[in-house]
mmCIF file of N, CA, C and O in Angstrom:
data_model
loop_
_atom_site.group_PDB
_atom_site.id
_atom_site.type_symbol
_atom_site.label_atom_id
_atom_site.label_comp_id
_atom_site.label_asym_id
_atom_site.label_seq_id
_atom_site.Cartn_x
_atom_site.Cartn_y
_atom_site.Cartn_z
ATOM 1 N N GLU Y 242 -37.825 95.204 24.981
ATOM 2 C CA GLU Y 242 -37.803 96.425 25.896
ATOM 3 C C GLU Y 242 -38.799 96.243 26.664
ATOM 4 O O GLU Y 242 -38.666 96.515 27.858
ATOM 5 N N SER Y 243 -39.439 95.717 25.966
ATOM 6 C CA SER Y 243 -41.157 96.474 26.280
ATOM 7 C C SER Y 243 -41.950 94.687 27.451
ATOM 8 O O SER Y 243 -43.059 95.019 28.358
ATOM 9 N N ILE Y 244 -41.343 94.110 26.515
ATOM 10 C CA ILE Y 244 -41.469 92.526 27.821
ATOM 11 C C ILE Y 244 -41.103 92.480 29.614
ATOM 12 O O ILE Y 244 -40.336 91.989 29.409
ATOM 13 N N THR Y 245 -41.981 92.379 29.867
ATOM 14 C CA THR Y 245 -41.797 92.618 31.578
ATOM 15 C C THR Y 245 -41.504 91.872 32.202
ATOM 16 O O THR Y 245 -40.981 91.523 33.415
ATOM 17 N N THR Y 246 -41.846 91.230 31.640
ATOM 18 C CA THR Y 246 -42.028 88.905 32.422
ATOM 19 C C THR Y 246 -40.631 89.061 32.694
ATOM 20 O O THR Y 246 -40.699 88.087 32.894
ATOM 21 N N LEU Y 247 -39.371 89.246 30.999
ATOM 22 C CA LEU Y 247 -39.048 88.262 31.511
ATOM 23 C C LEU Y 247 -37.655 88.599 32.021
ATOM 24 O O LEU Y 247 -37.827 90.779 31.848
ATOM 25 N N GLU Y 248 -36.868 88.324 32.924
ATOM 26 C CA GLU Y 248 -35.279 88.352 33.730
ATOM 27 C C GLU Y 248 -34.187 87.976 32.309
ATOM 28 O O GLU Y 248 -34.661 86.843 31.717
ATOM 29 N N VAL Y 249 -32.951 89.019 32.400
ATOM 30 C CA VAL Y 249 -31.607 88.108 31.222
ATOM 31 C C VAL Y 249 -31.726 87.012 31.634
ATOM 32 O O VAL Y 249 -31.617 87.052 32.952
ATOM 33 N N GLY Y 250 -31.307 86.351 30.818
ATOM 34 C CA GLY Y 250 -31.739 85.217 30.949
ATOM 35 C C GLY Y 250 -32.279 83.938 30.602
ATOM 36 O O GLY Y 250 -32.008 82.668 29.843
ATOM 37 N N ASP Y 251 -33.433 84.036 30.763
ATOM 38 C CA ASP Y 251 -35.143 83.047 30.515
ATOM 39 C C ASP Y 251 -34.442 83.361 28.805
ATOM 40 O O ASP Y 251 -34.678 83.805 27.359
ATOM 41 N N GLU Y 252 -35.126 81.713 28.544
ATOM 42 C CA GLU Y 252 -35.589 81.595 27.180
ATOM 43 C C GLU Y 252 -36.779 81.627 26.619
ATOM 44 O O GLU Y 252 -37.429 80.559 27.271
ATOM 45 N N ILE Y 253 -36.878 82.171 25.426
ATOM 46 C CA ILE Y 253 -37.630 81.498 24.691
ATOM 47 C C ILE Y 253 -37.753 80.016 24.374
ATOM 48 O O ILE Y 253 -37.530 81.206 23.037
ATOM 49 N N GLY Y 254 -39.085 79.326 23.854
ATOM 50 C CA GLY Y 254 -39.095 78.689 22.979
ATOM 51 C C GLY Y 254 -40.344 78.989 22.410
ATOM 52 O O GLY Y 254 -41.346 79.078 22.618
ATOM 53 N N VAL Y 255 -40.093 78.955 20.727
ATOM 54 C CA VAL Y 255 -41.796 78.815 19.667
ATOM 55 C C VAL Y 255 -41.709 77.633 19.239
ATOM 56 O O VAL Y 255 -40.872 76.556 19.606
ATOM 57 N N PHE Y 256 -42.903 76.992 19.605
ATOM 58 C CA PHE Y 256 -43.651 75.200 18.881
ATOM 59 C C PHE Y 256 -44.624 75.468 18.180
ATOM 60 O O PHE Y 256 -45.524 76.200 18.421
ATOM 61 N N ASP Y 257 -44.232 74.343 18.221
ATOM 62 C CA ASP Y 257 -46.264 74.218 16.591
ATOM 63 C C ASP Y 257 -45.958 73.353 17.248
ATOM 64 O O ASP Y 257 -45.496 72.312 16.543
ATOM 65 N N SER Y 258 -47.829 72.916 17.539
ATOM 66 C CA SER Y 258 -47.716 71.456 17.755
ATOM 67 C C SER Y 258 -49.130 70.650 16.934
ATOM 68 O O SER Y 258 -48.421 68.859 17.718
ATOM 69 N N ASN Y 259 -48.114 70.660 15.478
ATOM 70 C CA ASN Y 259 -48.940 69.585 14.318
ATOM 71 C C ASN Y 259 -47.756 69.952 13.547
ATOM 72 O O ASN Y 259 -47.631 70.519 12.350
ATOM 73 N N ALA Y 260 -46.441 70.283 13.844
ATOM 74 C CA ALA Y 260 -45.077 70.811 13.156
ATOM 75 C C ALA Y 260 -44.972 69.036 12.639
ATOM 76 O O ALA Y 260 -45.498 67.586 12.931
ATOM 77 N N ILE Y 261 -44.774 69.457 11.477
ATOM 78 C CA ILE Y 261 -44.611 67.676 10.112
ATOM 79 C C ILE Y 261 -42.633 67.677 10.981
ATOM 80 O O ILE Y 261 -42.416 68.756 11.881
ATOM 81 N N LEU Y 262 -43.148 65.723 12.082
ATOM 82 C CA LEU Y 262 -41.637 65.851 12.350
ATOM 83 C C LEU Y 262 -39.915 64.792 11.640
ATOM 84 O O LEU Y 262 -39.292 64.996 12.139
ATOM 85 N N ASN Y 263 -41.066 64.619 10.531
ATOM 86 C CA ASN Y 263 -40.076 63.037 10.446
ATOM 87 C C ASN Y 263 -39.698 64.204 8.644
ATOM 88 O O ASN Y 263 -39.275 65.881 8.598
ATOM 89 N N TYR Y 264 -38.651 63.760 8.444
ATOM 90 C CA TYR Y 264 -36.951 64.452 7.423
ATOM 91 C C TYR Y 264 -36.530 63.790 6.402
ATOM 92 O O TYR Y 264 -36.321 62.520 6.920
ATOM 93 N N ASN Y 265 -36.762 64.019 5.580
ATOM 94 C CA ASN Y 265 -36.557 63.632 4.385
ATOM 95 C C ASN Y 265 -37.054 62.417 3.608
ATOM 96 O O ASN Y 265 -36.217 61.214 3.601
ATOM 97 N N ASN Y 266 -38.038 62.256 3.838
ATOM 98 C CA ASN Y 266 -38.717 61.155 3.936
ATOM 99 C C ASN Y 266 -40.474 61.571 3.605
ATOM 100 O O ASN Y 266 -40.920 63.052 4.175
ATOM 101 N N CYS Y 267 -41.490 60.478 3.508
ATOM 102 C CA CYS Y 267 -43.338 61.206 3.534
ATOM 103 C C CYS Y 267 -43.977 60.308 4.254
ATOM 104 O O CYS Y 267 -45.445 60.464 3.811
ATOM 105 N N ASN Y 268 -43.477 60.578 5.149
ATOM 106 C CA ASN Y 268 -43.585 59.395 6.413
ATOM 107 C C ASN Y 268 -45.283 59.827 7.173
ATOM 108 O O ASN Y 268 -45.931 60.195 8.057
ATOM 109 N N ASN Y 269 -45.138 61.578 6.849
ATOM 110 C CA ASN Y 269 -46.486 62.821 7.915
ATOM 111 C C ASN Y 269 -46.201 62.349 9.025
ATOM 112 O O ASN Y 269 -47.515 62.585 9.446
ATOM 113 N N SER Y 270 -44.981 62.471 9.505
ATOM 114 C CA SER Y 270 -45.253 62.436 11.179
ATOM 115 C C SER Y 270 -45.340 64.085 11.687
ATOM 116 O O SER Y 270 -44.369 64.851 11.757
ATOM 117 N N ILE Y 271 -46.744 63.506 12.730
ATOM 118 C CA ILE Y 271 -47.249 65.123 12.759
ATOM 119 C C ILE Y 271 -46.787 65.015 14.393
ATOM 120 O O ILE Y 271 -47.011 64.464 15.065
ATOM 121 N N GLY Y 272 -46.881 65.871 15.387
ATOM 122 C CA GLY Y 272 -46.611 66.609 16.969
ATOM 123 C C GLY Y 272 -45.714 67.923 17.329
ATOM 124 O O GLY Y 272 -45.691 68.831 16.005
ATOM 125 N N GLU Y 273 -45.938 68.000 17.851
ATOM 126 C CA GLU Y 273 -45.181 68.860 18.651
ATOM 127 C C GLU Y 273 -43.319 69.664 18.902
ATOM 128 O O GLU Y 273 -42.794 68.042 18.999
ATOM 129 N N LEU Y 274 -43.133 70.902 17.839
ATOM 130 C CA LEU Y 274 -41.791 70.636 17.125
ATOM 131 C C LEU Y 274 -41.498 71.876 18.215
ATOM 132 O O LEU Y 274 -41.639 73.045 17.347
ATOM 133 N N LEU Y 275 -40.116 71.978 18.469
ATOM 134 C CA LEU Y 275 -39.960 73.649 18.465
ATOM 135 C C LEU Y 275 -38.886 73.733 17.107
ATOM 136 O O LEU Y 275 -38.218 73.425 16.317
ATOM 137 N N VAL Y 276 -38.978 74.891 16.650
ATOM 138 C CA VAL Y 276 -38.609 75.124 15.799
ATOM 139 C C VAL Y 276 -38.217 76.517 15.631
ATOM 140 O O VAL Y 276 -37.340 77.881 14.967
ATOM 141 N N GLY Y 277 -38.288 77.003 16.623
ATOM 142 C CA GLY Y 277 -36.981 78.440 16.998
ATOM 143 C C GLY Y 277 -37.289 79.204 18.698
ATOM 144 O O GLY Y 277 -37.691 78.565 19.247
ATOM 145 N N ALA Y 278 -36.080 79.311 18.305
ATOM 146 C CA ALA Y 278 -35.663 80.250 20.539
ATOM 147 C C ALA Y 278 -34.468 81.002 20.375
ATOM 148 O O ALA Y 278 -34.021 81.168 19.485
ATOM 149 N N GLY Y 279 -34.536 81.627 21.580
ATOM 150 C CA GLY Y 279 -33.631 82.429 20.823
ATOM 151 C C GLY Y 279 -33.456 83.790 23.455
ATOM 152 O O GLY Y 279 -33.993 82.158 23.944
ATOM 153 N N GLU Y 280 -32.342 83.702 23.139
ATOM 154 C CA GLU Y 280 -32.138 83.963 24.990
ATOM 155 C C GLU Y 280 -32.121 85.602 25.537
ATOM 156 O O GLU Y 280 -32.203 86.209 24.326
ATOM 157 N N TRP Y 281 -33.640 85.386 26.674
ATOM 158 C CA TRP Y 281 -33.699 87.086 26.518
ATOM 159 C C TRP Y 281 -32.018 88.128 26.750
ATOM 160 O O TRP Y 281 -32.243 87.524 27.659
ATOM 161 N N ILE Y 282 -32.018 89.644 26.566
ATOM 162 C CA ILE Y 282 -30.506 89.820 26.835
ATOM 163 C C ILE Y 282 -31.302 91.089 27.508
ATOM 164 O O ILE Y 282 -30.311 92.421 27.753
ATOM 165 N N GLY Y 283 -32.616 91.834 27.386
ATOM 166 C CA GLY Y 283 -33.717 92.670 27.930
ATOM 167 C C GLY Y 283 -33.425 93.730 26.844
ATOM 168 O O GLY Y 283 -34.061 94.548 26.296
ATOM 169 N N GLU Y 284 -33.703 93.684 25.264
ATOM 170 C CA GLU Y 284 -33.220 93.746 24.514
ATOM 171 C C GLU Y 284 -34.676 92.631 23.429
ATOM 172 O O GLU Y 284 -34.762 92.084 23.347
ATOM 173 N N GLN Y 285 -34.466 94.320 22.078
ATOM 174 C CA GLN Y 285 -35.368 93.141 20.952
ATOM 175 C C GLN Y 285 -34.430 91.698 20.807
ATOM 176 O O GLN Y 285 -33.633 91.884 20.819
ATOM 177 N N LEU Y 286 -35.503 91.031 20.432
ATOM 178 C CA LEU Y 286 -35.275 89.432 20.178
ATOM 179 C C LEU Y 286 -36.048 89.312 18.546
ATOM 180 O O LEU Y 286 -36.699 88.849 18.980
ATOM 181 N N GLU Y 287 -35.022 88.317 18.506
ATOM 182 C CA GLU Y 287 -35.545 87.899 16.664
ATOM 183 C C GLU Y 287 -34.848 86.482 16.641
ATOM 184 O O GLU Y 287 -34.473 86.044 16.839
ATOM 185 N N VAL Y 288 -36.697 86.156 16.779
ATOM 186 C CA VAL Y 288 -36.519 84.408 16.967
ATOM 187 C C VAL Y 288 -36.833 84.304 14.944
ATOM 188 O O VAL Y 288 -37.693 84.063 14.984
ATOM 189 N N VAL Y 289 -35.420 83.416 14.470
ATOM 190 C CA VAL Y 289 -36.279 82.826 12.601
ATOM 191 C C VAL Y 289 -36.135 81.700 13.362
ATOM 192 O O VAL Y 289 -35.627 80.474 13.980
ATOM 193 N N ASN Y 290 -37.743 80.996 12.896
ATOM 194 C CA ASN Y 290 -38.073 80.092 13.307
ATOM 195 C C ASN Y 290 -38.567 78.965 11.841
ATOM 196 O O ASN Y 290 -37.853 79.757 10.396
ATOM 197 N N ILE Y 291 -38.153 77.898 12.102
ATOM 198 C CA ILE Y 291 -37.445 76.629 10.857
ATOM 199 C C ILE Y 291 -39.178 77.074 10.080
ATOM 200 O O ILE Y 291 -39.941 75.901 11.172
ATOM 201 N N GLY Y 292 -39.698 76.605 9.193
ATOM 202 C CA GLY Y 292 -40.326 75.662 8.495
ATOM 203 C C GLY Y 292 -41.191 74.290 7.512
ATOM 204 O O GLY Y 292 -39.025 74.011 6.972
ATOM 205 N N SER Y 293 -41.705 74.047 8.520
ATOM 206 C CA SER Y 293 -41.570 72.498 6.628
ATOM 207 C C SER Y 293 -41.360 72.842 5.638
ATOM 208 O O SER Y 293 -42.444 73.785 4.816
ATOM 209 N N ILE Y 294 -40.782 72.102 4.907
ATOM 210 C CA ILE Y 294 -40.600 71.694 3.033
ATOM 211 C C ILE Y 294 -41.722 69.795 3.297
ATOM 212 O O ILE Y 294 -41.234 69.726 3.259
ATOM 213 N N ASP Y 295 -43.455 70.648 2.276
ATOM 214 C CA ASP Y 295 -43.974 69.050 2.378
ATOM 215 C C ASP Y 295 -43.689 69.164 0.192
ATOM 216 O O ASP Y 295 -44.626 69.788 -0.305
ATOM 217 N N HIS Y 296 -43.183 68.146 0.026
ATOM 218 C CA HIS Y 296 -42.709 67.946 -2.511
ATOM 219 C C HIS Y 296 -43.732 66.291 -2.459
ATOM 220 O O HIS Y 296 -43.177 66.070 -4.068
ATOM 221 N N CYS Y 297 -43.587 66.076 -0.874
ATOM 222 C CA CYS Y 297 -43.867 64.595 -1.067
ATOM 223 C C CYS Y 297 -45.411 64.517 -2.575
ATOM 224 O O CYS Y 297 -45.468 63.113 -3.241
ATOM 225 N N SER Y 298 -46.905 65.634 -2.548
ATOM 226 C CA SER Y 298 -47.491 65.856 -3.419
ATOM 227 C C SER Y 298 -47.080 65.604 -5.200
ATOM 228 O O SER Y 298 -47.451 64.960 -6.193
ATOM 229 N N ILE Y 299 -45.276 65.724 -5.562
ATOM 230 C CA ILE Y 299 -44.674 65.979 -7.076
ATOM 231 C C ILE Y 299 -43.260 64.828 -6.524
ATOM 232 O O ILE Y 299 -42.403 64.902 -7.075
ATOM 233 N N GLY Y 300 -43.470 64.223 -5.848
ATOM 234 C CA GLY Y 300 -42.616 63.480 -5.503
ATOM 235 C C GLY Y 300 -41.813 62.559 -4.776
ATOM 236 O O GLY Y 300 -40.283 62.432 -5.076
ATOM 237 N N GLY Y 301 -41.429 64.555 -4.115
ATOM 238 C CA GLY Y 301 -39.801 64.614 -3.750
ATOM 239 C C GLY Y 301 -40.581 64.298 -2.478
ATOM 240 O O GLY Y 301 -40.835 63.600 -1.966
ATOM 241 N N VAL Y 302 -40.136 64.401 -1.154
ATOM 242 C CA VAL Y 302 -39.633 64.317 0.273
ATOM 243 C C VAL Y 302 -40.541 65.862 1.275
ATOM 244 O O VAL Y 302 -40.443 66.372 0.715
ATOM 245 N N GLN Y 303 -40.851 65.229 2.554
ATOM 246 C CA GLN Y 303 -41.542 66.669 3.838
ATOM 247 C C GLN Y 303 -39.551 66.279 4.568
ATOM 248 O O GLN Y 303 -39.061 65.548 4.204
ATOM 249 N N LEU Y 304 -39.874 67.973 4.704
ATOM 250 C CA LEU Y 304 -38.584 68.229 6.247
ATOM 251 C C LEU Y 304 -39.817 68.890 6.568
ATOM 252 O O LEU Y 304 -40.286 69.262 7.208
ATOM 253 N N ALA Y 305 -38.812 68.412 7.935
ATOM 254 C CA ALA Y 305 -38.809 69.072 9.376
ATOM 255 C C ALA Y 305 -39.791 70.219 10.018
ATOM 256 O O ALA Y 305 -38.376 71.365 8.329
ATOM 257 N N GLY Y 306 -40.150 71.191 10.357
ATOM 258 C CA GLY Y 306 -40.709 71.559 10.708
ATOM 259 C C GLY Y 306 -42.114 72.999 11.234
ATOM 260 O O GLY Y 306 -42.803 72.103 11.340
ATOM 261 N N TYR Y 307 -42.104 73.759 11.143
ATOM 262 C CA TYR Y 307 -43.369 74.238 11.736
ATOM 263 C C TYR Y 307 -44.476 74.326 10.301
ATOM 264 O O TYR Y 307 -43.853 74.410 8.873
ATOM 265 N N LYS Y 308 -45.811 74.057 10.105
ATOM 266 C CA LYS Y 308 -46.932 74.697 8.419
ATOM 267 C C LYS Y 308 -47.748 75.232 9.192
ATOM 268 O O LYS Y 308 -48.326 75.736 10.033
ATOM 269 N N SER Y 309 -47.203 76.107 8.230
ATOM 270 C CA SER Y 309 -48.055 77.778 8.095
ATOM 271 C C SER Y 309 -49.537 76.763 8.074
ATOM 272 O O SER Y 309 -50.727 76.675 7.939
ATOM 273 N N GLY Y 310 -49.976 77.788 9.148
ATOM 274 C CA GLY Y 310 -51.246 78.679 9.215
ATOM 275 C C GLY Y 310 -51.918 77.390 11.069
ATOM 276 O O GLY Y 310 -52.795 78.423 10.909
ATOM 277 N N ASN Y 311 -50.622 77.267 11.071
ATOM 278 C CA ASN Y 311 -50.891 76.701 12.180
ATOM 279 C C ASN Y 311 -50.145 77.321 13.803
ATOM 280 O O ASN Y 311 -50.051 78.750 13.674
ATOM 281 N N PRO Y 312 -51.036 78.088 14.892
ATOM 282 C CA PRO Y 312 -51.190 78.314 15.965
ATOM 283 C C PRO Y 312 -49.647 78.206 16.828
ATOM 284 O O PRO Y 312 -48.691 77.359 16.401
ATOM 285 N N ILE Y 313 -49.216 79.753 17.595
ATOM 286 C CA ILE Y 313 -47.140 80.392 17.166
ATOM 287 C C ILE Y 313 -48.094 78.686 19.080
ATOM 288 O O ILE Y 313 -48.648 80.045 19.457
ATOM 289 N N ILE Y 314 -47.022 78.565 19.037
ATOM 290 C CA ILE Y 314 -46.823 78.331 20.663
ATOM 291 C C ILE Y 314 -45.943 78.683 21.774
ATOM 292 O O ILE Y 314 -44.582 78.088 21.027
ATOM 293 N N LEU Y 315 -46.176 79.126 22.407
ATOM 294 C CA LEU Y 315 -45.405 79.433 24.021
ATOM 295 C C LEU Y 315 -44.428 79.352 24.664
ATOM 296 O O LEU Y 315 -45.932 78.883 25.495
ATOM 297 N N LYS Y 316 -43.065 78.896 24.731
ATOM 298 C CA LYS Y 316 -42.213 78.204 26.534
ATOM 299 C C LYS Y 316 -41.290 79.210 26.400
ATOM 300 O O LYS Y 316 -40.588 79.305 25.919
ATOM 301 N N VAL Y 317 -42.010 79.500 27.718
ATOM 302 C CA VAL Y 317 -40.257 79.679 28.265
ATOM 303 C C VAL Y 317 -39.288 79.207 29.479
ATOM 304 O O VAL Y 317 -40.453 79.039 30.089
ATOM 305 N N TRP Y 318 -37.902 79.813 28.738
ATOM 306 C CA TRP Y 318 -37.206 78.506 30.335
ATOM 307 C C TRP Y 318 -36.717 80.050 31.568
ATOM 308 O O TRP Y 318 -35.782 81.019 31.367
ATOM 309 N N ASP Y 319 -37.642 79.800 32.513
ATOM 310 C CA ASP Y 319 -36.598 81.726 33.336
ATOM 311 C C ASP Y 319 -35.849 80.559 33.756
ATOM 312 O O ASP Y 319 -36.154 79.156 35.572
ATOM 313 N N GLU Y 320 -34.948 80.862 33.844
ATOM 314 C CA GLU Y 320 -33.487 81.424 34.201
ATOM 315 C C GLU Y 320 -33.552 80.947 35.838
ATOM 316 O O GLU Y 320 -32.702 80.090 36.667
ATOM 317 N N SER Y 321 -33.772 82.244 36.507
ATOM 318 C CA SER Y 321 -33.402 82.295 38.196
ATOM 319 C C SER Y 321 -34.559 81.023 38.989
ATOM 320 O O SER Y 321 -33.837 80.204 39.555
ATOM 321 N N ALA Y 322 -35.503 81.136 37.861
ATOM 322 C CA ALA Y 322 -36.587 79.764 39.194
ATOM 323 C C ALA Y 322 -36.317 78.149 38.897
ATOM 324 O O ALA Y 322 -36.758 77.171 39.180
ATOM 325 N N GLN Y 323 -35.210 78.099 37.553
ATOM 326 C CA GLN Y 323 -35.555 76.759 36.480
ATOM 327 C C GLN Y 323 -37.020 76.215 36.742
ATOM 328 O O GLN Y 323 -36.671 75.039 36.688
ATOM 329 N N ILE Y 324 -37.956 76.721 36.164
ATOM 330 C CA ILE Y 324 -38.621 75.890 35.493
ATOM 331 C C ILE Y 324 -39.495 76.393 33.723
ATOM 332 O O ILE Y 324 -38.823 77.847 33.210
ATOM 333 N N LEU Y 325 -40.100 75.666 33.905
ATOM 334 C CA LEU Y 325 -40.713 75.902 32.233
ATOM 335 C C LEU Y 325 -41.429 75.916 32.240
ATOM 336 O O LEU Y 325 -42.648 75.664 32.756
ATOM 337 N N TYR Y 326 -42.220 76.975 31.599
ATOM 338 C CA TYR Y 326 -43.507 77.940 31.905
ATOM 339 C C TYR Y 326 -44.191 77.284 30.657
ATOM 340 O O TYR Y 326 -44.233 78.285 29.191
ATOM 341 N N ASN Y 327 -45.344 77.795 30.695
ATOM 342 C CA ASN Y 327 -46.281 77.894 28.559
ATOM 343 C C ASN Y 327 -46.798 79.474 28.527
ATOM 344 O O ASN Y 327 -47.144 80.064 30.251
ATOM 345 N N ALA Y 328 -46.426 79.755 28.175
ATOM 346 C CA ALA Y 328 -46.746 80.684 28.135
ATOM 347 C C ALA Y 328 -47.791 81.448 27.004
ATOM 348 O O ALA Y 328 -47.531 81.240 25.996
ATOM 349 N N THR Y 329 -48.363 82.563 27.430
ATOM 350 C CA THR Y 329 -49.427 83.510 26.736
ATOM 351 C C THR Y 329 -48.662 85.021 26.087
ATOM 352 O O THR Y 329 -48.304 85.251 26.772
ATOM 353 N N TYR Y 330 -49.613 84.708 24.796
ATOM 354 C CA TYR Y 330 -48.583 86.407 24.623
ATOM 355 C C TYR Y 330 -50.130 87.464 23.906
ATOM 356 O O TYR Y 330 -50.064 87.098 23.637
ATOM 357 N N THR Y 331 -49.116 88.482 23.850
ATOM 358 C CA THR Y 331 -50.043 89.706 23.183
ATOM 359 C C THR Y 331 -49.413 89.948 21.838
ATOM 360 O O THR Y 331 -48.512 90.366 21.335
ATOM 361 N N VAL Y 332 -49.658 90.217 20.400
ATOM 362 C CA VAL Y 332 -49.676 90.200 19.248
ATOM 363 C C VAL Y 332 -50.119 92.053 18.788
ATOM 364 O O VAL Y 332 -50.668 92.269 18.355
ATOM 365 N N SER Y 333 -48.677 92.261 18.685
ATOM 366 C CA SER Y 333 -48.977 94.201 18.189
ATOM 367 C C SER Y 333 -49.030 94.176 17.363
ATOM 368 O O SER Y 333 -49.271 95.192 15.830
ATOM 369 N N ASP Y 334 -48.429 92.791 15.819
ATOM 370 C CA ASP Y 334 -48.640 93.040 14.315
ATOM 371 C C ASP Y 334 -47.654 91.987 14.149
ATOM 372 O O ASP Y 334 -47.532 90.764 14.099
ATOM 373 N N GLY Y 335 -48.918 91.239 13.160
ATOM 374 C CA GLY Y 335 -49.051 90.007 12.364
ATOM 375 C C GLY Y 335 -50.509 89.332 12.680
ATOM 376 O O GLY Y 335 -50.879 90.249 13.939
ATOM 377 N N ASN Y 336 -50.257 87.932 13.151
ATOM 378 C CA ASN Y 336 -51.349 87.305 13.932
ATOM 379 C C ASN Y 336 -50.094 86.658 15.264
ATOM 380 O O ASN Y 336 -49.254 86.149 15.089
ATOM 381 N N ASP Y 337 -51.606 85.247 15.602
ATOM 382 C CA ASP Y 337 -51.034 84.876 16.481
ATOM 383 C C ASP Y 337 -50.432 83.328 15.377
ATOM 384 O O ASP Y 337 -50.839 81.812 16.084
ATOM 385 N N THR Y 338 -50.706 83.046 14.149
ATOM 386 C CA THR Y 338 -50.077 82.147 13.627
ATOM 387 C C THR Y 338 -48.948 82.081 12.609
ATOM 388 O O THR Y 338 -48.157 82.838 12.685
ATOM 389 N N PHE Y 339 -48.359 80.913 12.574
ATOM 390 C CA PHE Y 339 -47.137 80.370 11.723
ATOM 391 C C PHE Y 339 -47.838 81.341 10.325
ATOM 392 O O PHE Y 339 -48.338 80.383 9.655
ATOM 393 N N SER Y 340 -47.602 82.005 9.120
ATOM 394 C CA SER Y 340 -48.032 82.627 8.079
ATOM 395 C C SER Y 340 -47.284 84.505 8.587
ATOM 396 O O SER Y 340 -46.693 84.564 9.020
ATOM 397 N N PRO Y 341 -46.572 84.436 6.128
ATOM 398 C CA PRO Y 341 -45.727 85.601 6.679
ATOM 399 C C PRO Y 341 -46.225 86.545 6.874
ATOM 400 O O PRO Y 341 -47.512 86.782 6.628
ATOM 401 N N PRO Y 342 -44.951 88.594 7.041
ATOM 402 C CA PRO Y 342 -43.834 87.385 6.675
ATOM 403 C C PRO Y 342 -43.228 87.538 8.085
ATOM 404 O O PRO Y 342 -41.846 87.171 8.480
ATOM 405 N N PHE Y 343 -43.729 88.291 9.492
ATOM 406 C CA PHE Y 343 -43.961 88.291 11.079
ATOM 407 C C PHE Y 343 -44.771 88.638 11.621
ATOM 408 O O PHE Y 343 -46.520 88.772 11.789
ATOM 409 N N THR Y 344 -44.597 88.112 12.144
ATOM 410 C CA THR Y 344 -46.088 88.515 14.375
ATOM 411 C C THR Y 344 -44.641 88.891 15.077
ATOM 412 O O THR Y 344 -43.035 88.837 15.280
ATOM 413 N N VAL Y 345 -45.151 89.931 15.550
ATOM 414 C CA VAL Y 345 -44.109 90.857 16.475
ATOM 415 C C VAL Y 345 -44.820 90.820 17.576
ATOM 416 O O VAL Y 345 -47.197 90.940 18.329
ATOM 417 N N ILE Y 346 -44.441 90.207 18.827
ATOM 418 C CA ILE Y 346 -45.337 89.695 20.198
ATOM 419 C C ILE Y 346 -44.313 91.092 20.718
ATOM 420 O O ILE Y 346 -43.455 91.500 21.328
ATOM 421 N N SER Y 347 -45.245 91.354 21.700
ATOM 422 C CA SER Y 347 -44.788 93.390 22.476
ATOM 423 C C SER Y 347 -45.077 92.063 24.011
ATOM 424 O O SER Y 347 -44.546 93.585 24.677
ATOM 425 N N GLU Y 348 -45.887 91.340 24.525
ATOM 426 C CA GLU Y 348 -45.643 91.357 25.903
ATOM 427 C C GLU Y 348 -45.897 89.649 25.860
ATOM 428 O O GLU Y 348 -46.617 88.730 25.257
ATOM 429 N N ILE Y 349 -45.359 88.851 26.681
ATOM 430 C CA ILE Y 349 -45.625 87.374 27.461
ATOM 431 C C ILE Y 349 -46.048 87.387 28.069
ATOM 432 O O ILE Y 349 -45.833 88.471 29.204
ATOM 433 N N ILE Y 350 -47.050 86.828 28.649
ATOM 434 C CA ILE Y 350 -47.451 85.874 30.151
ATOM 435 C C ILE Y 350 -47.623 84.760 30.221
ATOM 436 O O ILE Y 350 -47.402 83.628 29.878
ATOM 437 N N PHE Y 351 -47.026 84.672 32.124
ATOM 438 C CA PHE Y 351 -46.680 82.662 31.783
ATOM 439 C C PHE Y 351 -47.015 83.231 33.736
ATOM 440 O O PHE Y 351 -46.322 84.001 34.165
#
């Protein structure tokens, strides 16, 4: 409830700009991918993000998702203005990259 820039109904998208895009093969296609999203309802929001898997080196395949260590990118859909914003954010626990176990964002600015 401490994120002051959001209004109920706004949507938060979590992106990786260098994610693995291909699925079930080893094409190694890299680019921007939405890996998690949630709608703000005025209280704590827990967004689960989808991570990639790369088993090509052992004869397996890649599965699409974020790559560990890549920067977390946030975008906010402002429901009232009907505009998509690139956002910056303040981290209060964890860091600003996709890394275990979690990242706590205490403020979003757009």
